[in-house]
Coordinates of C-alpha atoms in Angstrom, one line a residue:
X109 CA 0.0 0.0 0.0
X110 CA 1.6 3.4 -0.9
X111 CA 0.6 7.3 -0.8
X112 CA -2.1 8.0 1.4
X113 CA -3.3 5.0 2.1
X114 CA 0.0 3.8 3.6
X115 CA -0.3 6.3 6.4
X116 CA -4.1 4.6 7.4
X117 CA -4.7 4.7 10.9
X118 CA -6.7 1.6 12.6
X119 CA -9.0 2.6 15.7
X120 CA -10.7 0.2 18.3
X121 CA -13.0 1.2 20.6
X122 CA -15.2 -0.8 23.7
X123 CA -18.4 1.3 23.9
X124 CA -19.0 2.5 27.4
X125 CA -15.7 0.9 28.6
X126 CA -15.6 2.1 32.6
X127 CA -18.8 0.4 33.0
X128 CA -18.1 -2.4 31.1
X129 CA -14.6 -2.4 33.9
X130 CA -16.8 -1.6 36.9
X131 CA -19.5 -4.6 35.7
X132 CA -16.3 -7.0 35.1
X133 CA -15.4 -6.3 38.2
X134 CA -18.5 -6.7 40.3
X135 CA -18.8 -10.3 38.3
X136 CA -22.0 -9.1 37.0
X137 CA -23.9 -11.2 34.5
X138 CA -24.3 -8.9 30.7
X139 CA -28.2 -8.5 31.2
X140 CA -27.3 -6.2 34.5
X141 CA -27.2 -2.5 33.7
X142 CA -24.7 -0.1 34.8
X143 CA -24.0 3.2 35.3
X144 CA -20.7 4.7 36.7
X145 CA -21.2 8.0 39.0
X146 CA -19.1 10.9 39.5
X147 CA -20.3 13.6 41.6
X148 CA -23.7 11.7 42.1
X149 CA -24.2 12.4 38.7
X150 CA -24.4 9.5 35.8
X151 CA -20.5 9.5 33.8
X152 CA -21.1 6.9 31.6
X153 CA -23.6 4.1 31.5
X154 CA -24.1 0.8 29.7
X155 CA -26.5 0.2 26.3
X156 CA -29.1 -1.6 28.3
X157 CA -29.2 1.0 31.1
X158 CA -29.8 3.4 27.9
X159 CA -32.3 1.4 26.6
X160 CA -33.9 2.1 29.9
X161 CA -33.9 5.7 30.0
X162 CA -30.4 6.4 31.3
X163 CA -28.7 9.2 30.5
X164 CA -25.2 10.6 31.1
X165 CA -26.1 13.7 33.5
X166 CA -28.6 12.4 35.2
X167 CA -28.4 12.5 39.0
X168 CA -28.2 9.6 41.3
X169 CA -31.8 9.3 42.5
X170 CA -33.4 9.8 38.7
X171 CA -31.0 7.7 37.3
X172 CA -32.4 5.1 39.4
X173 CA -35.9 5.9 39.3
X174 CA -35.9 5.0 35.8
X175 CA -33.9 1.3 35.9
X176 CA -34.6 0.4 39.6
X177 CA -32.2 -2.1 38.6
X178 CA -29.4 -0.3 38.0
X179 CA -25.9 -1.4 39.1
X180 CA -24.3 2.0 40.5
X181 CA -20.2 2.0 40.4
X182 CA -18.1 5.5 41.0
X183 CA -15.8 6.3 38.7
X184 CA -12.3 4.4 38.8
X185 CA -9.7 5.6 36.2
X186 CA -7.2 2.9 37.9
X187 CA -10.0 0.5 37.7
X188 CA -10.7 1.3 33.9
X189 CA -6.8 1.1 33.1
X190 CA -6.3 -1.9 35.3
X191 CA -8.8 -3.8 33.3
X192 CA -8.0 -2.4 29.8
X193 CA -4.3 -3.6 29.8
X194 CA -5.4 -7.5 29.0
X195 CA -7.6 -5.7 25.9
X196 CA -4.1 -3.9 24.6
X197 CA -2.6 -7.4 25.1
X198 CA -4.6 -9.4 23.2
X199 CA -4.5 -6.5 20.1
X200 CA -0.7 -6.1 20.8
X201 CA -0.2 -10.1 20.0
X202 CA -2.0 -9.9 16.7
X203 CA -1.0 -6.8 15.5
X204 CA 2.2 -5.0 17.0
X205 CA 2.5 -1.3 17.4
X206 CA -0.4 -0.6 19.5
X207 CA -0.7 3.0 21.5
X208 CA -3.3 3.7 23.9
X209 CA -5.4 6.6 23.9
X210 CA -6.8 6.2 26.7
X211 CA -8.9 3.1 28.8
X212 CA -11.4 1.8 26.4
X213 CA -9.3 3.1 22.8
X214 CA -6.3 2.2 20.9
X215 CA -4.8 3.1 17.9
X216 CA -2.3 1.2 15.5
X217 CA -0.7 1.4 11.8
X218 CA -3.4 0.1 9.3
X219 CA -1.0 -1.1 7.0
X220 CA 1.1 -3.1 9.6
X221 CA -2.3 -4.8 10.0
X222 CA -3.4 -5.0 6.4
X223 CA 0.0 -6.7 5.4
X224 CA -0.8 -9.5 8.3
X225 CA -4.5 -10.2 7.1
X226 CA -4.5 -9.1 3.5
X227 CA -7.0 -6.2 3.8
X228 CA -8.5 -3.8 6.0
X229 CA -11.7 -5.8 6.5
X230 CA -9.8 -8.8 7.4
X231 CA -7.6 -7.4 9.8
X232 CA -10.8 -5.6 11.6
X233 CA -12.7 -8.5 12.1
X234 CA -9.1 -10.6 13.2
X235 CA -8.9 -7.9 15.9
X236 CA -12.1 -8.1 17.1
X237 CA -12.2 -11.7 17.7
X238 CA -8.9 -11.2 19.7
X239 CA -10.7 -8.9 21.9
X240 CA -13.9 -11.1 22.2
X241 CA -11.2 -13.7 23.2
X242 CA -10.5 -11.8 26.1
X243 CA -14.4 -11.2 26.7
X244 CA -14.9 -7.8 25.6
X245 CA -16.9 -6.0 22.6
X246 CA -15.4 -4.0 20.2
X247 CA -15.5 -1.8 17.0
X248 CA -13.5 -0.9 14.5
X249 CA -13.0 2.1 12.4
X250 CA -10.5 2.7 9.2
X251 CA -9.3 6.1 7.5
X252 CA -6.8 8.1 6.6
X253 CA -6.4 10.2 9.8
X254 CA -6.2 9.4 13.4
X255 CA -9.1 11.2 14.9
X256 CA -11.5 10.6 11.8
X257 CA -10.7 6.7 12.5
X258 CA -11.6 7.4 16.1
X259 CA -15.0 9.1 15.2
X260 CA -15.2 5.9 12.1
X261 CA -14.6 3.3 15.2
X262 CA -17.9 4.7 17.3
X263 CA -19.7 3.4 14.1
X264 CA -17.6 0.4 12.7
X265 CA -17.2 2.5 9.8
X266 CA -14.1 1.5 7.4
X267 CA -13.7 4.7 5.4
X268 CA -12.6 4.3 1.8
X269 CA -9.3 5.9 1.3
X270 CA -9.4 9.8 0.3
X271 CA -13.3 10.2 1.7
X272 CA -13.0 10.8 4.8
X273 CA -14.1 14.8 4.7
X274 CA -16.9 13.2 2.3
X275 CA -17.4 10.8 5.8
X276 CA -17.6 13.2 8.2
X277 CA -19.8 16.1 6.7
X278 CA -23.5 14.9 7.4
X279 CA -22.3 13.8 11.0
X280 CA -23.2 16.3 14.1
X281 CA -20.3 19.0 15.1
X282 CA -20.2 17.8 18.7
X283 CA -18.5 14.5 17.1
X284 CA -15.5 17.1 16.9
X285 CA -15.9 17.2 20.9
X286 CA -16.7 13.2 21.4
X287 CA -13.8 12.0 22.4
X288 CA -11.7 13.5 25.2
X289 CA -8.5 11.7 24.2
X290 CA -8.1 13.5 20.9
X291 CA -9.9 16.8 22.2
X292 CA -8.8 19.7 24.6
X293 CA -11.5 20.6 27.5
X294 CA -13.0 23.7 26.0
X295 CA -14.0 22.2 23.2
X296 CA -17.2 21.7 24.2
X297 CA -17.5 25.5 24.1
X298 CA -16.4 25.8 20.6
X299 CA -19.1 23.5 19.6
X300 CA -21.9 25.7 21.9
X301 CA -20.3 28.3 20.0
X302 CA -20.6 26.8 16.8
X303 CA -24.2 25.7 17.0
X304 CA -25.4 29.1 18.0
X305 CA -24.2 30.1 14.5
X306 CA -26.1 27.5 12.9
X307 CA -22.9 25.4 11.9
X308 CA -24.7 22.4 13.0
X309 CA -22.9 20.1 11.0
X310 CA -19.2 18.8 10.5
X311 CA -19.1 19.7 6.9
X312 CA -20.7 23.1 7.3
X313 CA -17.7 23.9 10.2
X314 CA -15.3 22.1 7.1
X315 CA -16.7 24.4 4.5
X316 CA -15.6 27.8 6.4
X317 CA -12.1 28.9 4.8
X318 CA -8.7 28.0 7.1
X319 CA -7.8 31.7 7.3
X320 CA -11.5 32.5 8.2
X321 CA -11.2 30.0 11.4
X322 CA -7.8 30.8 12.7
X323 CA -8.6 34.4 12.5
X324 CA -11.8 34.5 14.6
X325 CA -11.5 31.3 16.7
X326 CA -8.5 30.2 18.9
X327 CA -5.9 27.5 18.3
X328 CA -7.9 24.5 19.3
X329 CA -10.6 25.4 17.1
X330 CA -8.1 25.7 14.0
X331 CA -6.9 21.5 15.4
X332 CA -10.8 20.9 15.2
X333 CA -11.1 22.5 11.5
X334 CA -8.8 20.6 10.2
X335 CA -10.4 16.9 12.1
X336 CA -13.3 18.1 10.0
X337 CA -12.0 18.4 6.6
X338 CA -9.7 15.2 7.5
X339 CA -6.3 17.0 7.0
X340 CA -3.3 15.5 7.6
X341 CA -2.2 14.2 10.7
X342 CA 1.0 12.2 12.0
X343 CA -0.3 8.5 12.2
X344 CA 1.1 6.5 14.9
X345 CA 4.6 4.9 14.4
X346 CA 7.4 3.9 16.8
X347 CA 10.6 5.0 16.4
X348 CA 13.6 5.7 19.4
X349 CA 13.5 8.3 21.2
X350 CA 16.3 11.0 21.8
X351 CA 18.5 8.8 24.4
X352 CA 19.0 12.6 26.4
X353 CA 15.5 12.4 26.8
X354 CA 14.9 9.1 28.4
X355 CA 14.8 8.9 32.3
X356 CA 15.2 5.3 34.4
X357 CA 14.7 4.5 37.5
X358 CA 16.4 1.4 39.1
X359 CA 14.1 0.3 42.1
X360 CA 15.8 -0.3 45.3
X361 CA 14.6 -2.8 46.6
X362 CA 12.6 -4.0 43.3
X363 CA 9.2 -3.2 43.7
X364 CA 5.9 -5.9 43.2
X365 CA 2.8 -3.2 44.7
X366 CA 1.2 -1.1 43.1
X367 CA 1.2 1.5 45.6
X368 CA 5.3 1.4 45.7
X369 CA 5.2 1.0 41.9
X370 CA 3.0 4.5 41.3
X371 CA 5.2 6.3 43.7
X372 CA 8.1 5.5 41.8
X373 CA 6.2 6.0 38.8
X374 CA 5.5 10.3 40.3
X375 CA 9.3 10.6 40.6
X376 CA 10.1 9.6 37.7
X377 CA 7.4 11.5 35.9
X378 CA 8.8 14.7 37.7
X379 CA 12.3 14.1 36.5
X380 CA 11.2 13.8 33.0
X381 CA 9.6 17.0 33.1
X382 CA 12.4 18.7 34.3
X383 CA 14.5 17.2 31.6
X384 CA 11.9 18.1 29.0
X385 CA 11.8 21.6 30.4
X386 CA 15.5 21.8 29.9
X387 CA 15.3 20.9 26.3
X388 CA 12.4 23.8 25.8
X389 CA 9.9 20.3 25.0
X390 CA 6.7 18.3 25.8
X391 CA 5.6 15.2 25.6
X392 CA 2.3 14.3 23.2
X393 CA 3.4 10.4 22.7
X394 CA 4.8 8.4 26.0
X395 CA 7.0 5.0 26.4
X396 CA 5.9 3.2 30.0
X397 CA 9.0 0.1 29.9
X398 CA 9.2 -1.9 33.0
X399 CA 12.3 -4.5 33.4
X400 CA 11.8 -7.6 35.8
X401 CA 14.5 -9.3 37.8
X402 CA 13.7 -12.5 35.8
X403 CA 14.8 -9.8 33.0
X404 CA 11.4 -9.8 31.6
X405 CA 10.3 -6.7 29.7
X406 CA 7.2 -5.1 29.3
X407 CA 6.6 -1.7 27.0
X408 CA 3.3 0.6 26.0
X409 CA 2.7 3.6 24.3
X410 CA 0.2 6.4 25.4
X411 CA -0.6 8.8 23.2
X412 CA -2.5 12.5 24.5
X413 CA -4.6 15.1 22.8
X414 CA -2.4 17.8 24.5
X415 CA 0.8 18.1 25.4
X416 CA 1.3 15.6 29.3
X417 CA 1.5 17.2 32.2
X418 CA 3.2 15.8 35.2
X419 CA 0.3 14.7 36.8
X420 CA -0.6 13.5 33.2
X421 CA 2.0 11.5 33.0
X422 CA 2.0 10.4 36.7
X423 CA -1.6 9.0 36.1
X424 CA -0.6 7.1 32.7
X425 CA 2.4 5.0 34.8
X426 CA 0.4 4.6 37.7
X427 CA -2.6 3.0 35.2
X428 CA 0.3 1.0 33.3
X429 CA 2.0 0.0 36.1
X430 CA -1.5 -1.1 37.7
X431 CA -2.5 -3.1 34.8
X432 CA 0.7 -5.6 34.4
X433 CA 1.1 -6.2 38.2
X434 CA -2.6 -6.7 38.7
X435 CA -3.1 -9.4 35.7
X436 CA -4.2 -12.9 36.3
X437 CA -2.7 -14.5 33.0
X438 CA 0.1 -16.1 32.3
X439 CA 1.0 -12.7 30.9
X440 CA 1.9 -11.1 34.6
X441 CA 5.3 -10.2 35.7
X442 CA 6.5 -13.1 37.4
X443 CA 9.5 -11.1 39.1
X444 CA 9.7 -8.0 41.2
X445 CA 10.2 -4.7 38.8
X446 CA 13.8 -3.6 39.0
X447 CA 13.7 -0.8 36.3
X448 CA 11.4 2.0 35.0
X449 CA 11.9 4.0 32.0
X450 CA 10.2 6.6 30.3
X451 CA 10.7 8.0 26.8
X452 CA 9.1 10.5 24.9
X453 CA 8.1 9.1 21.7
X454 CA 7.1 12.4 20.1
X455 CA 7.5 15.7 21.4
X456 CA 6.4 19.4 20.4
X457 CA 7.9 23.3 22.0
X458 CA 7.1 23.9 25.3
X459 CA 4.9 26.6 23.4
X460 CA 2.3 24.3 22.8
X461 CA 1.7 24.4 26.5
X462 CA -0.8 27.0 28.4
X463 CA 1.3 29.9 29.3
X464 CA 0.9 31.3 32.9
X465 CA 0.3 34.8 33.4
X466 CA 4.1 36.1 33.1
X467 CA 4.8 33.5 30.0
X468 CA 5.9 30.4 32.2
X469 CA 4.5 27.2 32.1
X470 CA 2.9 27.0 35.4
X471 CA 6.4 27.4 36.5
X472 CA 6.0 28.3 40.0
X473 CA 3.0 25.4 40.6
X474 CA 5.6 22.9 39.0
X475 CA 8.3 24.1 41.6
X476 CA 5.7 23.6 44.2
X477 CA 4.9 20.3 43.4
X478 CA 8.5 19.4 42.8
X479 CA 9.0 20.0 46.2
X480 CA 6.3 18.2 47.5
X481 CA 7.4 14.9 45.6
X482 CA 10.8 15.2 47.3
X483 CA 8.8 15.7 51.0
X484 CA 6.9 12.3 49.3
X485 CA 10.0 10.4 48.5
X486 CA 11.2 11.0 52.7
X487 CA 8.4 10.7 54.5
X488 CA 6.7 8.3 52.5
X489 CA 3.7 7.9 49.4
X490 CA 0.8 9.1 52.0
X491 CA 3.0 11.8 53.9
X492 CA 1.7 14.5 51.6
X493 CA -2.1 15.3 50.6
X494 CA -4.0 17.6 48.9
X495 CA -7.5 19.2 50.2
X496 CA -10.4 18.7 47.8
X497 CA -13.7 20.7 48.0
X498 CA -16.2 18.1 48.4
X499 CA -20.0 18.1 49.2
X500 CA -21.5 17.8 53.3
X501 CA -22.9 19.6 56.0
X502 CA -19.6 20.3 58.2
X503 CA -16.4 22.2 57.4
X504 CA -14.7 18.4 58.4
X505 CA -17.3 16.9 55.5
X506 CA -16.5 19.3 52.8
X507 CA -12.6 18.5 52.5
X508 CA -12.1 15.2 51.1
X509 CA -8.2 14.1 51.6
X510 CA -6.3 13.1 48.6
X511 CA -2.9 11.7 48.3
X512 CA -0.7 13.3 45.8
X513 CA -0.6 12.1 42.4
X514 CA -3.9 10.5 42.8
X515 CA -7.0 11.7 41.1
X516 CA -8.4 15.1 43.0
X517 CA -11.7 13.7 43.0
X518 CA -14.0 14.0 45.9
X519 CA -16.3 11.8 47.8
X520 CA -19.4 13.9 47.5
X521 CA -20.5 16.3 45.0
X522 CA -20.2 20.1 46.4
X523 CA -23.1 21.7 44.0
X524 CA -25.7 19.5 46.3
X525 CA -28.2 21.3 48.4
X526 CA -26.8 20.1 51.6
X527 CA -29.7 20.9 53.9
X528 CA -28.1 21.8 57.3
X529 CA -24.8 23.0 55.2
X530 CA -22.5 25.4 57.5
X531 CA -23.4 28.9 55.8
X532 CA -20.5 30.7 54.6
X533 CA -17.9 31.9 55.7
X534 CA -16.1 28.5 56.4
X535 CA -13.9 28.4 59.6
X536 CA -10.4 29.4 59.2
X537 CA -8.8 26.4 61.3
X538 CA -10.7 23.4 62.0
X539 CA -10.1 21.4 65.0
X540 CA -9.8 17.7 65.0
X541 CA -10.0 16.8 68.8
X542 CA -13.2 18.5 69.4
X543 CA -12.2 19.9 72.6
X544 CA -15.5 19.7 74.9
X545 CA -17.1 22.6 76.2
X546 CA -20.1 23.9 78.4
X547 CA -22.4 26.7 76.7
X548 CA -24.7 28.3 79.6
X549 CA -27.1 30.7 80.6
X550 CA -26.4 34.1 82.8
X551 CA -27.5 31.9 85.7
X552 CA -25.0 28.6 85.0
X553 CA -27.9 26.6 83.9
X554 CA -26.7 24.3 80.6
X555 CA -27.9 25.4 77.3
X556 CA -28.7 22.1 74.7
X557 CA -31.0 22.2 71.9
X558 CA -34.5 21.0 71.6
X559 CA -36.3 18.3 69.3
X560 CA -37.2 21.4 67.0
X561 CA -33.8 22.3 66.5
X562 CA -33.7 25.4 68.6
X563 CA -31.9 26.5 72.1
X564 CA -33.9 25.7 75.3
X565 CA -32.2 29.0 76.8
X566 CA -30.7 31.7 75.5
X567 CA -26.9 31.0 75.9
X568 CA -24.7 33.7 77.8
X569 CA -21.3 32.2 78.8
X570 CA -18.7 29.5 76.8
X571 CA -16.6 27.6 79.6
X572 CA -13.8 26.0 77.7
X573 CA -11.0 24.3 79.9
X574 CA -10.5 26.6 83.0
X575 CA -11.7 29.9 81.2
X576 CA -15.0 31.1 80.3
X577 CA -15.8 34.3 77.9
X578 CA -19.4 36.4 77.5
X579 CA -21.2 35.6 74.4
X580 CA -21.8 39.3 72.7
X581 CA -23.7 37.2 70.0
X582 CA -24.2 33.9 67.9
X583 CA -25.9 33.0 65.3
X584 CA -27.9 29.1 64.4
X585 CA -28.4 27.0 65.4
X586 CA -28.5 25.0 62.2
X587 CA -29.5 21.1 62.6
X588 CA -27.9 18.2 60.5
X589 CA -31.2 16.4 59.8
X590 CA -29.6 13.1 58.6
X591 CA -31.4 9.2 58.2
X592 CA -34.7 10.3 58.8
X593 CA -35.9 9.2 55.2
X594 CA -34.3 5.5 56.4
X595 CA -36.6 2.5 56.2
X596 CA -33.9 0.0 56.8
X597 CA -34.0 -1.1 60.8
X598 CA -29.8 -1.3 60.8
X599 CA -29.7 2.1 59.8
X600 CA -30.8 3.8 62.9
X601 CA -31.7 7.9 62.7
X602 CA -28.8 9.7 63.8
X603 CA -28.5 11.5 66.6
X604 CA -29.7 15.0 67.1
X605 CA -26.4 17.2 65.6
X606 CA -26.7 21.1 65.2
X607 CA -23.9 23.7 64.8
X608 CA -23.7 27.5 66.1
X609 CA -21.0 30.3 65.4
X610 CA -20.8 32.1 69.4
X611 CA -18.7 35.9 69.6
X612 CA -16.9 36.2 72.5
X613 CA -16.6 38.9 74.7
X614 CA -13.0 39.5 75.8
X615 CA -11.5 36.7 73.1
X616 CA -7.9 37.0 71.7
X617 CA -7.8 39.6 68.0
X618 CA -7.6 36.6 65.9
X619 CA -10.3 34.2 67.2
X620 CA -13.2 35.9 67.9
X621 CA -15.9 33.9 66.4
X622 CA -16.2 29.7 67.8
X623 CA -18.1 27.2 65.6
X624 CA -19.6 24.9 68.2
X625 CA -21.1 21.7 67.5
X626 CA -23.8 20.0 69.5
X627 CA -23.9 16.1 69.3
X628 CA -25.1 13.2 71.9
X629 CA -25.9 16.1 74.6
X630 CA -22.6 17.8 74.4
X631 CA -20.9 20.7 73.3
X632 CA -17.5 20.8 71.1
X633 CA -15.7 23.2 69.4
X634 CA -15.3 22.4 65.7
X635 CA -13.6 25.3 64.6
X636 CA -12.4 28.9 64.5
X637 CA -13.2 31.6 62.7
X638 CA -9.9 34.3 62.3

């Protein structure tokens, strides 16, 4: 095959992959639906949930209403990766040259594949027979360009060489936006922006002139022009990297968790960046290896939409490391990891990346996080953590801890309504032993709150240790009405919780303001306000 059609990119796809992983995981029969949360909202859900009514968006409770039985995982991208990795196997062993897009997509040279089958259609079905082999569903797509056989592959499509513009015309413009793998974030708002001026279609975004597009919209709307007319693109390929490039890691003592694996995989991921800052580059296409003591040797390719970040690249490791450690075939490392190596497979400027305000890229929160993967690499992978906003009714609720270099994803969803939420301002220092106190009235008789939520005195005086302050004001209380809606007889109505901010007469400059909770008949204070 020669010309275009050598360049051919092969795309496969498992529809609704994390909850295909989440069902796989649970050992749930196929004729279960799913539906994988995040933020009590539906991610991504399986075709028979659909067929039910599910949609992605939908909340928790509606989601439910309309398949009561509905399988409900959160969202896992370790899980999703973890589970992926025997998928990229079995393609891998037919066909070599595979790179990963992300969990649930690959991409590989169409003509390594043709010249193993004979012909396009061949090597599609071929493939996905491998995959069923490994119990998963897949499609295919063919064309000329990597991200129009990514849109082909949602539809099984093998586009004809040279008519891949004529394939992508009638289709709707949020196809541009589809896929996140191949996409930046505000694409979405691109496509808003393009169907409020009535360029509903791919072809009628493809008909406006190059010089018409890069003049009124920004960069990523010029990469999404060009994925609509099907322009060249660099197909996947392997080649060696630039060895000044490369960064190993030889693990002392060799490493068989995960856990010690993905910490390994962070520092390494922050010395590549440093290297590639040094050269002026970034990374778009990324090498995981992995040597073995038994001098096994283990290799994948990702390849990004933008340019990795060090989390980015963090998160890809972790996932790759995740998947071979984790694998129950014969496939599986069967010796401890002694070396990690990264290499960029293809790289752009640094000025691809999002420029900070003064022109560097995110320089100072790079040093910053440099710094905390060195405090990481003394004290140890949990030693350092990150606070997340997350959704609850107390300041303690509404900070969800998360290690550094995991996903900052939180254990509640923060736009809830949150009846009984802590109104604003949130304490300045929250207090984790909940030193007890006694709230009274002018006379010394104990202050609680009633069944109705409301004091049974009006409070005049905080005793905390051996000191007690005036109250000049407060303000609640506000109840935590929790488990009353609970029909099941283990999950018992919780007990009678409400918070108050007190003022204190006489109280040091910078603490003025107490938040006091009330919970089994006492009183503790929860936090300060500066």
């Amino acid at each position: 095959m020669t010309g275009q059609g050598s360049r051919r990119v092969l795309a496969l796809w498992c529809p609704d992959w994390p909850a295909v992983a989440a069902a796989a995981l649970a050992g749930l029969p196929r004729t279960r639906p799913v539906a994988v949360l995040f933020g009590n909202r539906v991610l991504t859900c399986s075709a028979l949930a659909r067929g039910e009514g599910v949609r992605r968006g939908l909340r928790r409770r509606e989601a439910q209403a309309r398949c009561p039985d509905l399988f409900l995982a959160q969202a896992d991208p370790d899980r999703d990766a973890r589970l992926f990795e025997p998928v990229v196997a079995a393609v891998s062993a037919t066909v070599p040259g595979v790179e990963v897009l992300r969990p649930g997509l690959l991409v590989l040279g169409a003509r390594g594949a043709t010249r193993f089958f004979g012909s396009e259609e061949e090597a599609a079905e071929r493939l996905v027979d491998a995959v069923a082999g490994a119990g998963v569903e897949a499609q295919i797509g063919i064309a000329d360009e990597l991200s129009t056989a990514v849109i082909a592959a949602r539809r099984a499509v093998i586009v004809p060489t040279g008519m891949g513009a004529r394939f992508l015309a009638p289709l709707p413009v949020g196809e541009l936006a589809a896929e996140p793998s191949l996409a930046a974030p505000a694409r979405a708002d691109l496509v808003d922006l393009l169907h409020r001026l009535g360029l509903r279609r791919v072809g009628d975004f493809a008909a406006l002139s190059s010089s018409t597009v890069a003049s009124r919209f920004g960069a990523d709307a010029v990469r999404a022009h060009r994925c609509a007319r099907a322009e060249s693109e660099r197909a996947p390929f392997a080649r060696q990297p630039p060895p000044d490039l490369m960064v190993e890691y030889r693990c002392e003592p060799p490493i068989e968790r995960v856990d010690a694996a993905a910490f390994a995989g962070r520092l390494l991921a922050t010395r590549l960046h440093t290297v590639l800052a040094d050269a002026g580059l970034a990374c778009t296409r990324l090498s995981i290896t992995a040597e073995t003591a038994a001098e096994e040797g283990f290799s994948r390719i990702w390849r990004c939409a933008e340019p990795l970040t060090p989390d980015g690249t963090a998160d890809r490791v972790r996932w790759q490391l995740d998947g071979w450690l984790t694998r129950r075939d014969d496939m599986r490392p069967t010796a401890p990891i002694t070396v990690l190596r990264l290499e960029p497979v293809e790289v752009v400027t640094a000025g691809a990346l999002q420029l900070g305000l003064w022109g560097e890229v995110g320089e100072r929160d790079e040093r910053a996080r440099r710094a905390l993967v060195r405090v990481q690499g003394l004290l140890g992978g949990e030693a350092v953590q990150l606070g997340v906003l997350s959704g609850g009714r107390g300041p303690v609720e509404r900070i969800t801890m998360v290690t550094l270099g995991d996903e900052l994803a939180p254990t509640a969803e923060a736009a809830q309504p949150w009846p009984g939420r802590l109104p604003a301002p949130a304490p300045a220092v929250i207090l984790q032993n909940l030193p007890l106190v006694r709230l009274e009235t002018a006379d010394g008789t104990p202050v609680t709150i009633t069944d109705r939520a409301m004091f049974d005195a009006d409070p005049a005086i905080v005793h905390w240790g051996s000191r007690q302050w005036r109250l000049i004001g407060w303000a609640g209380p506000w109840p935590v009405d929790e488990h009353w809606w609970s029909s099941d007889a283990d999950e018992a109505p919780a007990e009678l919780t409400a918070r108050v901010q007190v003022q204190l007469d006489g109280a040091p400059a910078d603490n003025p303001v107490l938040l006091l909770v009330y919970r089994n008949e006492t009183w503790c204070v929860e936090g300060l306000y500066g």
